[in-house]
Structure formats: C-alpha cells, structure tokens
XYZ file of N, CA and C in Angstrom:
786
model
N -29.346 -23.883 4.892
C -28.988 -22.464 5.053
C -28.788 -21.834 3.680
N -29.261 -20.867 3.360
C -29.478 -20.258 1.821
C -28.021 -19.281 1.942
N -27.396 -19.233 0.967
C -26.238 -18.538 0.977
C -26.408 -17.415 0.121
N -26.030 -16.185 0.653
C -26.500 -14.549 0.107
C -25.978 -14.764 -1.767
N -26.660 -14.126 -2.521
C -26.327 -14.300 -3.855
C -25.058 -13.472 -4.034
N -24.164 -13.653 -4.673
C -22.853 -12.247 -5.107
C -23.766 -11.209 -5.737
N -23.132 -10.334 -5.190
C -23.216 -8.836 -6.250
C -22.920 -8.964 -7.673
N -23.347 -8.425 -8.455
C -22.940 -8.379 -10.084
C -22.245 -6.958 -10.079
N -21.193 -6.536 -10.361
C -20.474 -4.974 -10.153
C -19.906 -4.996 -11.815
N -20.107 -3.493 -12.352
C -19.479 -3.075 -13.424
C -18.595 -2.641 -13.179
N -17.515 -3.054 -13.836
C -16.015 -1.944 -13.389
C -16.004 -1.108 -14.846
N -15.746 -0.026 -14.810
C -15.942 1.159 -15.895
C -14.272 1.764 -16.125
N -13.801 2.100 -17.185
C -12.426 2.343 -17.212
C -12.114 2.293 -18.264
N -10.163 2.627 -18.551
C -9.622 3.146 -19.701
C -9.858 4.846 -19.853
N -10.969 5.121 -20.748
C -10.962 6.760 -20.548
C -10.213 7.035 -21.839
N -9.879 8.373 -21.668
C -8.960 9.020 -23.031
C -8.284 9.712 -22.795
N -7.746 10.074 -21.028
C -6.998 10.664 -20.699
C -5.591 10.005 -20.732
N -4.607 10.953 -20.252
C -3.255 10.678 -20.612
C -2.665 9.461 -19.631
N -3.511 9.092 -18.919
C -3.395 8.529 -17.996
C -4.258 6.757 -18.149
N -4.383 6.469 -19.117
C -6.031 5.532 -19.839
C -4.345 3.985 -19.201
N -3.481 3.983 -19.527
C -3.438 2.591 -19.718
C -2.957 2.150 -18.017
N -2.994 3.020 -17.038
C -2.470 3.516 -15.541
C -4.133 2.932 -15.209
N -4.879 3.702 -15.490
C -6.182 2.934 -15.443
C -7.080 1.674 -15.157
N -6.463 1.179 -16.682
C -7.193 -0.203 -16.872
C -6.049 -0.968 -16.124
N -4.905 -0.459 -15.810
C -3.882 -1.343 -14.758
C -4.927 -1.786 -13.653
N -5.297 0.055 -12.943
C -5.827 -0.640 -11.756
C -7.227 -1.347 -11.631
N -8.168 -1.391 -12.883
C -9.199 -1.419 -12.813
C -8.946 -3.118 -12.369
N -7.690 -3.802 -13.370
C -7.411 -5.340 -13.072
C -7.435 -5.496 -12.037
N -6.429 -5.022 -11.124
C -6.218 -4.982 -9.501
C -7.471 -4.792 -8.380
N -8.726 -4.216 -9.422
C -9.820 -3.850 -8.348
C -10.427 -5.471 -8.465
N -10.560 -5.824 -9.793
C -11.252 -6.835 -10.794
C -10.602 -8.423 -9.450
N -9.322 -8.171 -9.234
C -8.760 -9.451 -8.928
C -8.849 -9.154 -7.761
N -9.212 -8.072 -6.927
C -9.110 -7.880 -5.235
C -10.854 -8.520 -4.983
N -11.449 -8.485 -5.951
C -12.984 -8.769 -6.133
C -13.532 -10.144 -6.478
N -12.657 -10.974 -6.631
C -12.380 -12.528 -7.149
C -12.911 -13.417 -5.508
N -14.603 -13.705 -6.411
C -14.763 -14.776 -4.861
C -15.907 -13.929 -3.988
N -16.000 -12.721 -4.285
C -16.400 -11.676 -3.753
C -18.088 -11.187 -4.124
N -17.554 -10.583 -5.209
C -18.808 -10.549 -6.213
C -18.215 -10.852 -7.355
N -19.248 -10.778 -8.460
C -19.265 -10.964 -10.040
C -18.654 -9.733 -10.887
N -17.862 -9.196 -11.521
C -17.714 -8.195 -11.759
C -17.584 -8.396 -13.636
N -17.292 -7.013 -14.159
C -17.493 -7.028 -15.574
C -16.529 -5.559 -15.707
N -15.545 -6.146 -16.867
C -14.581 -4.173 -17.295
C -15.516 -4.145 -18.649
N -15.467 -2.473 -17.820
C -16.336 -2.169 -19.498
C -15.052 -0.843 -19.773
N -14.434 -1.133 -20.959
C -13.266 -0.009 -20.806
C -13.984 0.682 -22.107
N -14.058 2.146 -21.334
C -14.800 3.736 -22.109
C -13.719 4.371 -23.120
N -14.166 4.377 -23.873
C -15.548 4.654 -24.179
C -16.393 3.418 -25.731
N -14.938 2.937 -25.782
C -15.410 1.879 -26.680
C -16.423 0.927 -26.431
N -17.007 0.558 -25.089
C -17.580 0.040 -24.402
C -18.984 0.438 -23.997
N -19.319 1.947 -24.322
C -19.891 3.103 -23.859
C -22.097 2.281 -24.084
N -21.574 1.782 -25.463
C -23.012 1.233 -25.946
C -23.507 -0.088 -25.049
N -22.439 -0.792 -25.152
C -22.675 -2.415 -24.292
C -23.048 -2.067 -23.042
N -22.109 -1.054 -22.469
C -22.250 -0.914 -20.761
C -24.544 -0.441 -20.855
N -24.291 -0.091 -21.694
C -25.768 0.988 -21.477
C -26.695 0.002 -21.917
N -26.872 -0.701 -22.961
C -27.559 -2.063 -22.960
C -27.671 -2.760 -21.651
N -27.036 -2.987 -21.539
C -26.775 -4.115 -19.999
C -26.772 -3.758 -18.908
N -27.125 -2.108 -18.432
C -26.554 -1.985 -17.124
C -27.696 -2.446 -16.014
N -28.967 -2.112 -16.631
C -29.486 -3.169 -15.721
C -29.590 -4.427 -14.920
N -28.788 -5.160 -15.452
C -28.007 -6.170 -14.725
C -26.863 -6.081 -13.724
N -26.495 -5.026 -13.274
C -25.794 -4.607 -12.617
C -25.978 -4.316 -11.399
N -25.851 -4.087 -9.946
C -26.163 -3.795 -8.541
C -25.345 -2.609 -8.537
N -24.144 -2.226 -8.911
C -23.105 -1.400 -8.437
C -21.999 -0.944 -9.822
N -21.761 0.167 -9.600
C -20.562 0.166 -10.555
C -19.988 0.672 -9.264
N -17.579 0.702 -10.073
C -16.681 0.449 -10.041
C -15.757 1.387 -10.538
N -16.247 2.892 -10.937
C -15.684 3.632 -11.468
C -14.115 3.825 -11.346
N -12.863 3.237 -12.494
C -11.669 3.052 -11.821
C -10.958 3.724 -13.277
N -10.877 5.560 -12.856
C -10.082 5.839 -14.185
C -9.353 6.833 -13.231
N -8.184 7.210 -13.930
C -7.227 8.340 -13.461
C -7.390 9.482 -14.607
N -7.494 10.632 -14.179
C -7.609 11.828 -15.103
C -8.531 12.350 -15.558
N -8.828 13.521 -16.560
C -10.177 13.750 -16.922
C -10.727 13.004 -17.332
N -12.342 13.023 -17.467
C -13.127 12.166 -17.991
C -13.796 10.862 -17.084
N -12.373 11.168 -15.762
C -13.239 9.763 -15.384
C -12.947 10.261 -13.628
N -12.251 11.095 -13.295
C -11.651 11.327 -11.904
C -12.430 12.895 -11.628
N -12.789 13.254 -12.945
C -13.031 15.023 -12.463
C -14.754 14.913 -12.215
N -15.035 13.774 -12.162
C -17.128 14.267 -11.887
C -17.682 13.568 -13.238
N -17.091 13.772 -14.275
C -17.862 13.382 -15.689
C -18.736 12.481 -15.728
N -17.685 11.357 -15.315
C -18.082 10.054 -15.234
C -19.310 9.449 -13.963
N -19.468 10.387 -12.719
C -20.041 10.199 -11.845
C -21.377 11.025 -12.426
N -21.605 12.068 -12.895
C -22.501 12.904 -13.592
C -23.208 11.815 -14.312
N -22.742 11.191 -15.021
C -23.292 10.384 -16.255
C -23.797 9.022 -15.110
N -23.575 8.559 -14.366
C -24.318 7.455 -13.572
C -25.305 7.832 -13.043
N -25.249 9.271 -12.394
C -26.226 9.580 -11.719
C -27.559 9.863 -11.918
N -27.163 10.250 -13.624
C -28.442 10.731 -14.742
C -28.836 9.035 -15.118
N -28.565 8.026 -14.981
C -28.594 7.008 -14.990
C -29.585 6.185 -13.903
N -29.288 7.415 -12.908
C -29.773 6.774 -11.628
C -29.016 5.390 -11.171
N -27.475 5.111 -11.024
C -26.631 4.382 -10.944
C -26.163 4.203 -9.622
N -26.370 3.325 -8.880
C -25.091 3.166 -7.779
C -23.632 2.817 -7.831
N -23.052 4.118 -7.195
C -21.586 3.751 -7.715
C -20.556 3.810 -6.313
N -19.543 3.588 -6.374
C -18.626 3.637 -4.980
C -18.001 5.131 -4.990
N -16.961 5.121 -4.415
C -15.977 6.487 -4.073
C -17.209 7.984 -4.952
N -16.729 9.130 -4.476
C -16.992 10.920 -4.336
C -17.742 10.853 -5.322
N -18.437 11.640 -4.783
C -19.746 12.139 -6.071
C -19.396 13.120 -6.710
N -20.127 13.807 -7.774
C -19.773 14.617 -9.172
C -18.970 15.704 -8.392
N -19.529 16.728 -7.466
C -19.326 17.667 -6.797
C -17.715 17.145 -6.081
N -17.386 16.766 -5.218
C -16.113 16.092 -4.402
C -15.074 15.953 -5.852
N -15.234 14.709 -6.784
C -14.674 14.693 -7.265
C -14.000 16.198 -8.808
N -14.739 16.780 -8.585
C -14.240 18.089 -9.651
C -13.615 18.649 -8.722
N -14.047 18.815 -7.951
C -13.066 19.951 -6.803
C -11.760 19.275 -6.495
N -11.659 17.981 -6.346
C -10.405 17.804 -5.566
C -9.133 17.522 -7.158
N -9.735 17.067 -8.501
C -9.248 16.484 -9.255
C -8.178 18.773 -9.595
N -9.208 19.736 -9.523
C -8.212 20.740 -9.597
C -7.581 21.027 -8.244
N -6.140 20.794 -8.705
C -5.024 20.917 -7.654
C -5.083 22.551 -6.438
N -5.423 23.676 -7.587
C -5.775 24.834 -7.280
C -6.799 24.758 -6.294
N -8.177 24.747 -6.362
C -9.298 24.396 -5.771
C -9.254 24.251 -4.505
N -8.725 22.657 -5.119
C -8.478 21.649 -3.834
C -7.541 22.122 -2.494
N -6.466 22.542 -3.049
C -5.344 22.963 -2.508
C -5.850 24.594 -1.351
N -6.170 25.189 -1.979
C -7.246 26.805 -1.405
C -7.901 26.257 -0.288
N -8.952 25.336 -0.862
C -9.529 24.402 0.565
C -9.307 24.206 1.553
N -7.797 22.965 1.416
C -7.235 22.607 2.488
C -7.126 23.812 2.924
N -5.900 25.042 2.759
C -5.614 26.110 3.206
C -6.683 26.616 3.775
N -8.098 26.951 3.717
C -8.713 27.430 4.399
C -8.995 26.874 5.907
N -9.355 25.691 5.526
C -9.132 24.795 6.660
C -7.997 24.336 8.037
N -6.967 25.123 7.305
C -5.813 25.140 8.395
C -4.711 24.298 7.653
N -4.548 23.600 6.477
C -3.819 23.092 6.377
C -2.557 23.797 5.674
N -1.500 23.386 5.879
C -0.177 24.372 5.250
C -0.435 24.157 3.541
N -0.196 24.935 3.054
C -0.048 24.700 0.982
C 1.067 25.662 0.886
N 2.060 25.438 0.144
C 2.746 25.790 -0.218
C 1.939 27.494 -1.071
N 2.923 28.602 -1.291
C 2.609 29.435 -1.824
C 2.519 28.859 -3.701
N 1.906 29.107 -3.933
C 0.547 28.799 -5.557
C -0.153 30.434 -6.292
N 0.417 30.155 -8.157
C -0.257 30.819 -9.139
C -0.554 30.032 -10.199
N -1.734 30.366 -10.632
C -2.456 29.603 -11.907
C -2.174 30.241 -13.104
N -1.455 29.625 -14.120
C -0.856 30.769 -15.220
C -2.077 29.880 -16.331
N -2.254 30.857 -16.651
C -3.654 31.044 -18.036
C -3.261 31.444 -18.765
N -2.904 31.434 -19.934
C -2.662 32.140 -20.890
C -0.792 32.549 -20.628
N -0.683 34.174 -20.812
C 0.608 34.506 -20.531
C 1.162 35.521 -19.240
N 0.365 35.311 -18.086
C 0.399 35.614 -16.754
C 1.748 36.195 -16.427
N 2.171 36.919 -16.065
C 3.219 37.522 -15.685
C 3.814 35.719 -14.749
N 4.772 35.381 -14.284
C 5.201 34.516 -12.769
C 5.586 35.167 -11.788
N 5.422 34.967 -10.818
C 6.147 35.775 -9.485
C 6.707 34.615 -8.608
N 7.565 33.768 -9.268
C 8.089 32.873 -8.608
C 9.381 32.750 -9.094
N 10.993 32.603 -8.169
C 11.669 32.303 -8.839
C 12.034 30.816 -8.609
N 13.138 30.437 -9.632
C 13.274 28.759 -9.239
C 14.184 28.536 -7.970
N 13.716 27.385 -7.666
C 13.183 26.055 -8.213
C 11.614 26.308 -7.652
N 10.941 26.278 -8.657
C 9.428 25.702 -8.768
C 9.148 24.901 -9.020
N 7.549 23.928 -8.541
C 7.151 22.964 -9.178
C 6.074 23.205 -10.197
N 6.153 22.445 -11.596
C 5.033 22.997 -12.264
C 4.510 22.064 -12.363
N 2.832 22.090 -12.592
C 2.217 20.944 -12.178
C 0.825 20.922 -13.635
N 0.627 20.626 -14.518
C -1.189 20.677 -14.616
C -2.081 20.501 -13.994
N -3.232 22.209 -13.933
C -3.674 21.896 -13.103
C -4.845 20.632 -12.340
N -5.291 20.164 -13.673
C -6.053 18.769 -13.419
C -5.575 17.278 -14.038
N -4.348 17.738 -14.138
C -3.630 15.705 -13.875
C -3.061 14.832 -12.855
N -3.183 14.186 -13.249
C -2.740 12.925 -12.307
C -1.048 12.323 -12.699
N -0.833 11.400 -11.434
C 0.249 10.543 -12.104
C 1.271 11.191 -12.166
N 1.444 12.472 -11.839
C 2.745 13.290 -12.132
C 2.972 13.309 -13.377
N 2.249 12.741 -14.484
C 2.411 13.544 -15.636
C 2.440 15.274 -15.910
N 3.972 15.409 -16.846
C 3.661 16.862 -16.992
C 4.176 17.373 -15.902
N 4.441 17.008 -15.211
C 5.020 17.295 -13.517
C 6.398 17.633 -13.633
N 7.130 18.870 -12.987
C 8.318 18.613 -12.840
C 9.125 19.847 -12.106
N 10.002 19.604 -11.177
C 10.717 21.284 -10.553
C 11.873 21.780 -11.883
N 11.222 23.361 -11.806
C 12.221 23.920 -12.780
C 13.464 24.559 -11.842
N 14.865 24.748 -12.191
C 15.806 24.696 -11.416
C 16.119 26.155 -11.928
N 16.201 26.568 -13.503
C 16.105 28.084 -13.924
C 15.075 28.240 -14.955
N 15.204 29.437 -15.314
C 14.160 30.513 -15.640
C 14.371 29.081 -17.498
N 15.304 28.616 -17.891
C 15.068 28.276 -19.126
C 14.222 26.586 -19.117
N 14.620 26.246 -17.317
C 13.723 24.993 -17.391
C 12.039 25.090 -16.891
N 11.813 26.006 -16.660
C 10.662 26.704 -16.456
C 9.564 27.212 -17.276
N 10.228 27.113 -18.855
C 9.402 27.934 -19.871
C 9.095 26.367 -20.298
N 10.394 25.457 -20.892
C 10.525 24.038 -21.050
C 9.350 23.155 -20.497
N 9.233 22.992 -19.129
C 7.595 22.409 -18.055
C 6.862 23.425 -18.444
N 6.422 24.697 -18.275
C 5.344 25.141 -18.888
C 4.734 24.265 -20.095
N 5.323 24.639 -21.162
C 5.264 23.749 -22.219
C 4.830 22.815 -22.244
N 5.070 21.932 -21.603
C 4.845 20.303 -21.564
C 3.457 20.266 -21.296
N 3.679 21.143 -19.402
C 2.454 21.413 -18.810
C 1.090 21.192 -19.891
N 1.226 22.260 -20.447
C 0.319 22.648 -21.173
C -0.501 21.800 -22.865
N 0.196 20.815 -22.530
C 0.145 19.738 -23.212
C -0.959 18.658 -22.702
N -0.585 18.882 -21.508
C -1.506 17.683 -20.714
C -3.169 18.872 -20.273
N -2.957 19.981 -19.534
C -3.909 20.926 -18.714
C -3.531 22.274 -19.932
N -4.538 23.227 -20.326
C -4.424 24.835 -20.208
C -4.409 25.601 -19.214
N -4.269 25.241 -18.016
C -4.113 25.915 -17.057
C -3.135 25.091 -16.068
N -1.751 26.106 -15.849
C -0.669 25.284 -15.324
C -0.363 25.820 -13.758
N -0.500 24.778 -12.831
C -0.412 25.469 -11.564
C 1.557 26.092 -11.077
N 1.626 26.387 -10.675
C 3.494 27.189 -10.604
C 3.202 26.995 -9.072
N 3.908 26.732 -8.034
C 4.018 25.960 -6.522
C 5.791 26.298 -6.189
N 5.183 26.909 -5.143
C 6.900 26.811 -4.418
C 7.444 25.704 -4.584
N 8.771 25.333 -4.298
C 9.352 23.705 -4.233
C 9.323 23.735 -2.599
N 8.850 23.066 -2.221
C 9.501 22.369 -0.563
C 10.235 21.546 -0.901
N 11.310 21.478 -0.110
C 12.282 20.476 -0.438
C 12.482 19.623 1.063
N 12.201 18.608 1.087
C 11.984 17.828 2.020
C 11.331 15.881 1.509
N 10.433 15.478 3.284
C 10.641 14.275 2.981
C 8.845 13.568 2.085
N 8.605 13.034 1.512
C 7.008 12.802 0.895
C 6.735 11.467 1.869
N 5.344 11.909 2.080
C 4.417 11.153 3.044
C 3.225 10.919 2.144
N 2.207 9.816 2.422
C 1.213 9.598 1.597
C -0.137 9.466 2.456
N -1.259 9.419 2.971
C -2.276 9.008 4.064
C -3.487 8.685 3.773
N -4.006 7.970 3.227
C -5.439 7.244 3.056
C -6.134 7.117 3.595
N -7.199 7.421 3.506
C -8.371 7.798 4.635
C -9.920 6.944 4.236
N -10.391 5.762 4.695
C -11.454 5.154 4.408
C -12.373 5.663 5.346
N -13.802 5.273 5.162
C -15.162 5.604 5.729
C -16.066 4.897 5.902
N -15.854 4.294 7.300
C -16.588 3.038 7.451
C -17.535 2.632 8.217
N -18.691 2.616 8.531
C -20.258 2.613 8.976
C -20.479 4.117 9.402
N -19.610 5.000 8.349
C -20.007 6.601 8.430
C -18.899 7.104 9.734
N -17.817 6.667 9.895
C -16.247 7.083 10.404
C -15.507 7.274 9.968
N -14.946 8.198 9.801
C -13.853 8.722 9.012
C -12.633 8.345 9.560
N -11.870 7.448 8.804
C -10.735 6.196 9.563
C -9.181 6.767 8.567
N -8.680 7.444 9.310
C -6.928 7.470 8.372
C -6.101 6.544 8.455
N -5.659 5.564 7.903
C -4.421 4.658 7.791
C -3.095 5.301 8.232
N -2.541 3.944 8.257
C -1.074 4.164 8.620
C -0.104 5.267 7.719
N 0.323 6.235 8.161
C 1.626 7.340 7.051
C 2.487 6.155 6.301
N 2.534 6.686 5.161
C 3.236 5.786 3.750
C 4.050 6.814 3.885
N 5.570 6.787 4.083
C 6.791 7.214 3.532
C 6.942 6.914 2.031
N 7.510 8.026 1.654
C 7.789 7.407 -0.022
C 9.833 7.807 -0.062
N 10.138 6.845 -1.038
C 11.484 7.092 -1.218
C 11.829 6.680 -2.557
N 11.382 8.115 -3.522
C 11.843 8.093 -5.034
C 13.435 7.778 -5.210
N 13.813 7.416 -6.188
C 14.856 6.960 -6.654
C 15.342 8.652 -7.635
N 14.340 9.448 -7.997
C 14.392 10.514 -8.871
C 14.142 11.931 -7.492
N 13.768 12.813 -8.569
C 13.941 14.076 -8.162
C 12.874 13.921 -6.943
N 11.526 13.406 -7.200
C 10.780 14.014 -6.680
C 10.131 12.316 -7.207
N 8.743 12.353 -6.672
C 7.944 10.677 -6.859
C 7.171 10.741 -8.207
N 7.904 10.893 -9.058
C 7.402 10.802 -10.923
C 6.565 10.018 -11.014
N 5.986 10.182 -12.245
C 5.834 8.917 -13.045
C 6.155 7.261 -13.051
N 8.069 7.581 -13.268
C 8.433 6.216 -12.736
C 8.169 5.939 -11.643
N 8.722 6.948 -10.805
C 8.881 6.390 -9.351
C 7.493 5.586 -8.983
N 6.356 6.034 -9.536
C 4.827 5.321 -9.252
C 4.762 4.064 -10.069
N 5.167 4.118 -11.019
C 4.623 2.955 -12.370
C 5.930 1.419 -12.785
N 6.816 2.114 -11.831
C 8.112 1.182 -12.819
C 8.769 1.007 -11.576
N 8.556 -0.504 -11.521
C 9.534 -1.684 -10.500
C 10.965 -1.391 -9.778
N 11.145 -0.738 -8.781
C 12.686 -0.471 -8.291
C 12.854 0.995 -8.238
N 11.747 1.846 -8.651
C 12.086 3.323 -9.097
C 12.041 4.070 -7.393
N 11.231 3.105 -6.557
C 10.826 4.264 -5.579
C 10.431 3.311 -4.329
N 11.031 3.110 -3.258
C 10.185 2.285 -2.033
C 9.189 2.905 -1.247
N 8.457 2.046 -0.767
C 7.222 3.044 -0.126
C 7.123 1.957 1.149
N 7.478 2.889 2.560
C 7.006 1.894 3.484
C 6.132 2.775 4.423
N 4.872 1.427 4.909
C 4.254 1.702 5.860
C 4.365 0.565 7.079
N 4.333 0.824 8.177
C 3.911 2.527 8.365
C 5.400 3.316 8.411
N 5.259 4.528 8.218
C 6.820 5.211 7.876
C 7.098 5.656 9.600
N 8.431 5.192 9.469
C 9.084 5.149 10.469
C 9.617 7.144 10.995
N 8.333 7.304 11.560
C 8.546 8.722 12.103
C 7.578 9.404 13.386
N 8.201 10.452 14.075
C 7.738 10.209 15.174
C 6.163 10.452 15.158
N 5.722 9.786 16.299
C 4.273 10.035 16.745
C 3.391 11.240 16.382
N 3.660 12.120 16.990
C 3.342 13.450 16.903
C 3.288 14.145 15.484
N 4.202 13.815 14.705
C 4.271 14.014 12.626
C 3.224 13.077 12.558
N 2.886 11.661 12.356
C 1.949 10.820 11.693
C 0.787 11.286 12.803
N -0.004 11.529 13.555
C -0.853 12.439 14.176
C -1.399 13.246 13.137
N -0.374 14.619 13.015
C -0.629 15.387 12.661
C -1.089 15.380 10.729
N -0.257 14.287 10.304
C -0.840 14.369 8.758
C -1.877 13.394 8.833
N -2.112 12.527 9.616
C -3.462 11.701 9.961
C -4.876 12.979 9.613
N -4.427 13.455 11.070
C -5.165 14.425 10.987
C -6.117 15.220 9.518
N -4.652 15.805 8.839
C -4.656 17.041 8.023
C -5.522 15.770 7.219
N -4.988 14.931 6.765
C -5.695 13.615 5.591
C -7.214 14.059 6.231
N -7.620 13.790 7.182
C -8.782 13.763 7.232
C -9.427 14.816 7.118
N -8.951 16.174 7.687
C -9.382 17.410 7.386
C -10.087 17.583 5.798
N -8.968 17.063 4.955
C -9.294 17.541 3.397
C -10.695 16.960 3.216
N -10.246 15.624 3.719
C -11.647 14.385 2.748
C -13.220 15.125 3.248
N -12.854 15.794 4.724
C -14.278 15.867 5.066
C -14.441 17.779 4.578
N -13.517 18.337 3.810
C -13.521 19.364 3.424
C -14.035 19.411 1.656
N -13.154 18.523 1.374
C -14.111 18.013 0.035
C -15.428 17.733 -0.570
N -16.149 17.275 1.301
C -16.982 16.338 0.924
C -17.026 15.090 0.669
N -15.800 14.327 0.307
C -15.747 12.863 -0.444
C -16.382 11.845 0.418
N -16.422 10.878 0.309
C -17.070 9.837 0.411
C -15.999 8.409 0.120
N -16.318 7.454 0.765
C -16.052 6.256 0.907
C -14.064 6.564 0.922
N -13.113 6.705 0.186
C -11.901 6.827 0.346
C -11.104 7.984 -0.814
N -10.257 8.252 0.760
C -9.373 9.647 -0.598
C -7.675 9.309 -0.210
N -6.924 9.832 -0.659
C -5.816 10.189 0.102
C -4.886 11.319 -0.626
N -4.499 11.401 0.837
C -3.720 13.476 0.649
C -1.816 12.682 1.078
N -1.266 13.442 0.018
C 0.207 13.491 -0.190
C 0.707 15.047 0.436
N 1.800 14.819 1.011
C 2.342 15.861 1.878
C 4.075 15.706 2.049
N 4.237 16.676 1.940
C 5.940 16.742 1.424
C 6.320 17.883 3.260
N 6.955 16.593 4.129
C 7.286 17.722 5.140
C 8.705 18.082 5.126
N 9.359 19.530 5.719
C 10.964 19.843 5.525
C 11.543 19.099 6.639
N 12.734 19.761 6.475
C 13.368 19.876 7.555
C 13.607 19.853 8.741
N 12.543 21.167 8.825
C 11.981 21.734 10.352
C 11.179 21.378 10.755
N 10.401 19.686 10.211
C 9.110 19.232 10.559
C 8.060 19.806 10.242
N 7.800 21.350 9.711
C 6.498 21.406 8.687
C 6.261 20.506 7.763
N 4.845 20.463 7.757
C 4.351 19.765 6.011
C 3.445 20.891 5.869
C-alpha cells in the first residue's frame, strides 16, 4: 500500500509590524500543530524575503501567519498571488477590509449587526464623543494602542499613542458589559461557528496582557450563557465572515451589556 507523500508548506512571518514578535509566537504554534502532518519551513519577512523566493518552488502551500500591517491587511496575500501561490485563510480583498476596524465594522452594521456608535479622526477632526470612549487604531491588532479614555485629558493621552501605531484613530462608544469571542471555520464549503469563548480580563478591558501574559485573563469555552445569546452571536460571527467575503477561518469579538444586547 503506497502511503500519500506529506505536503511541503511555507510558513511566512515576523513582519515589521508592531505586532512581529506576537507573530512568529504563533507561526511556532501553527509549525508544531503541523508536526507529523506535513513538512513545513518559517521563513520570517522580510529578512527571509530572498530565500523564500529562491525556493518557493518547492513548496505545495504557504502558511501566511503575521498579525498587523504588512501581513494581515492583503499585502502579503497580494504578493503570493502575483506569485501565483497557494495560500490558506482570506484573500487580498477580505483581508484589507476586515484588518480596518472602520470598514469592517460599517459592514457588519449594514448587515444587521449592532456596532457601537464610531468616528474616524484624521488629522484634527472636531470629536463628538464624550468619555468614556474607546480609542482604537484604526488598522491594529492585539489591542495595541488600545484603550477607554475616562476624561477629556485621557483622551488626547490614547489619541497620541493611537497615532503612533495607525494615522487614522477610530473613537467608539464604550459598552460596558460582558466580552465574547466566536470562530467560524469553512469546511467542504460550510460555514461552521464554534462554541462562544467568554473572556474574563483581569484589566479594564482584554489588553495586550490580558491576550499575551499567563494569569492576565481566563477564557472559557464554551461560555456558560444562555442558548438563545450563543445562537445569536453564532449567528452574527457568521454574518460578518460571509460579509467580508473571507475564506477558510475568521473570528468576530462582541462585548454584550447588561440588557443582553451585543
């Protein structure tokens, strides 16, 4: 009996975004979920940029595994495609749209989903929000740069920062309530939502730490809430992905109150 050959897969990663060493974290985690599986190879970008391109012919598949610009907004999918590359997860188009929060966010809303009230400050935009706001960049990840301003002097303070990471800073009502997480895979062309991930930061809101650093934040699935709530953000999860466009897996975060909105 002849046994199927492994795949040879490039995993691509690092990047130069603010987000590069969050990255090559997970690119390991893809690298070791892939052990036994197929053959795989990290080529971490861009130092890597010449070798990967020598060699990629040897390759069946890339592995595209970066957080932030350069590797989450299309760039990186653009550049395979001119390649004529097979690669996994959203193509150029999916991924630019969903990586701006703005965009993305309008979308859902068109689609029926709740978004919090949202302004994009450019430059020196008047605000029409008072605090507590969340300020966000509008194309990062990781909750970098992320943070609710409580007054008008912690507000100029996150701008600032903001604008460090993005030139264009999104300003978001605060909901104040509970964070849910929902992952949505796609499988012989079915659009499949996972179990609701409760999250339970240790901080204001699910930071940085709360994502990256041991003890900061528990996350259980499936989150213990009623039927009819995990339904409904099942649902909305899937709404976005097939509103996006994306392909193979996404997942949508949702902060519901009180009163059971998300």
């Amino acid at each position: 009996m002849m046994l199927e050959m492994q795949r040879t897969i490039a995993i691509l990663s690092g990047g130069t975004s603010t987000e590069r060493d969050i990255a090559l974290a997970s690119a390991a985690s893809v690298a070791n979920a892939l052990t036994g599986v197929a053959r795989t190879e990290l080529f971490d970008f861009p130092t890597a940029l010449d070798d990967f391109l020598r060699r990629r012919s040897t390759f069946d598949c890339v592995i595209p595994v970066f957080h932030g610009r350069g590797g989450e907004d299309g760039t990186i999918q653009g550049f395979l495609e001119t390649l004529g590359m097979p690669y996994i997860f959203s193509d150029t188009h999916a991924q630019s749209t969903a990586i701006d929060k703005f965009l993305s966010s309008t979308l859902a809303r068109t689609m029926g989903v709740r978004i919090p009230d949202q302004i994009v400050i450019d430059g020196n935009a008047p605000l029409k929000f008072t605090a507590p706001v969340v300020v966000k960049p509008i194309d990062g990840g990781s909750s970098v740069g992320v943070g609710i301003a409580h007054s008008a002097g912690e507000l100029t303070t996150l701008i600032v920062g903001a604008r460090q990471v993005s030139s264009r800073v999104l300003i978001e009502q605060y909901i104040r309530g509970a964070e849910y997480s929902v992952a949505v895979i796609a499988v012989a062309g079915e659009i499949i939502p996972l179990p609701v991930i409760s999250i339970h930061p240790h901080h204001e809101f699910f930071d940085y730490d709360g994502k990256y650093t041991d003890g900061m934040a528990e996350e259980r699935c499936p989150a213990d809430i009623p039927e009819a709530l995990a339904t409904q953000l099942q649902g909305d999860a899937v709404t976005v992905h097939r509103a996006l466009g994306a392909r193979h897996v996404t997942r949508s975060d949702f902060i519901v109150d009180p009163a059971g909105q998300s």
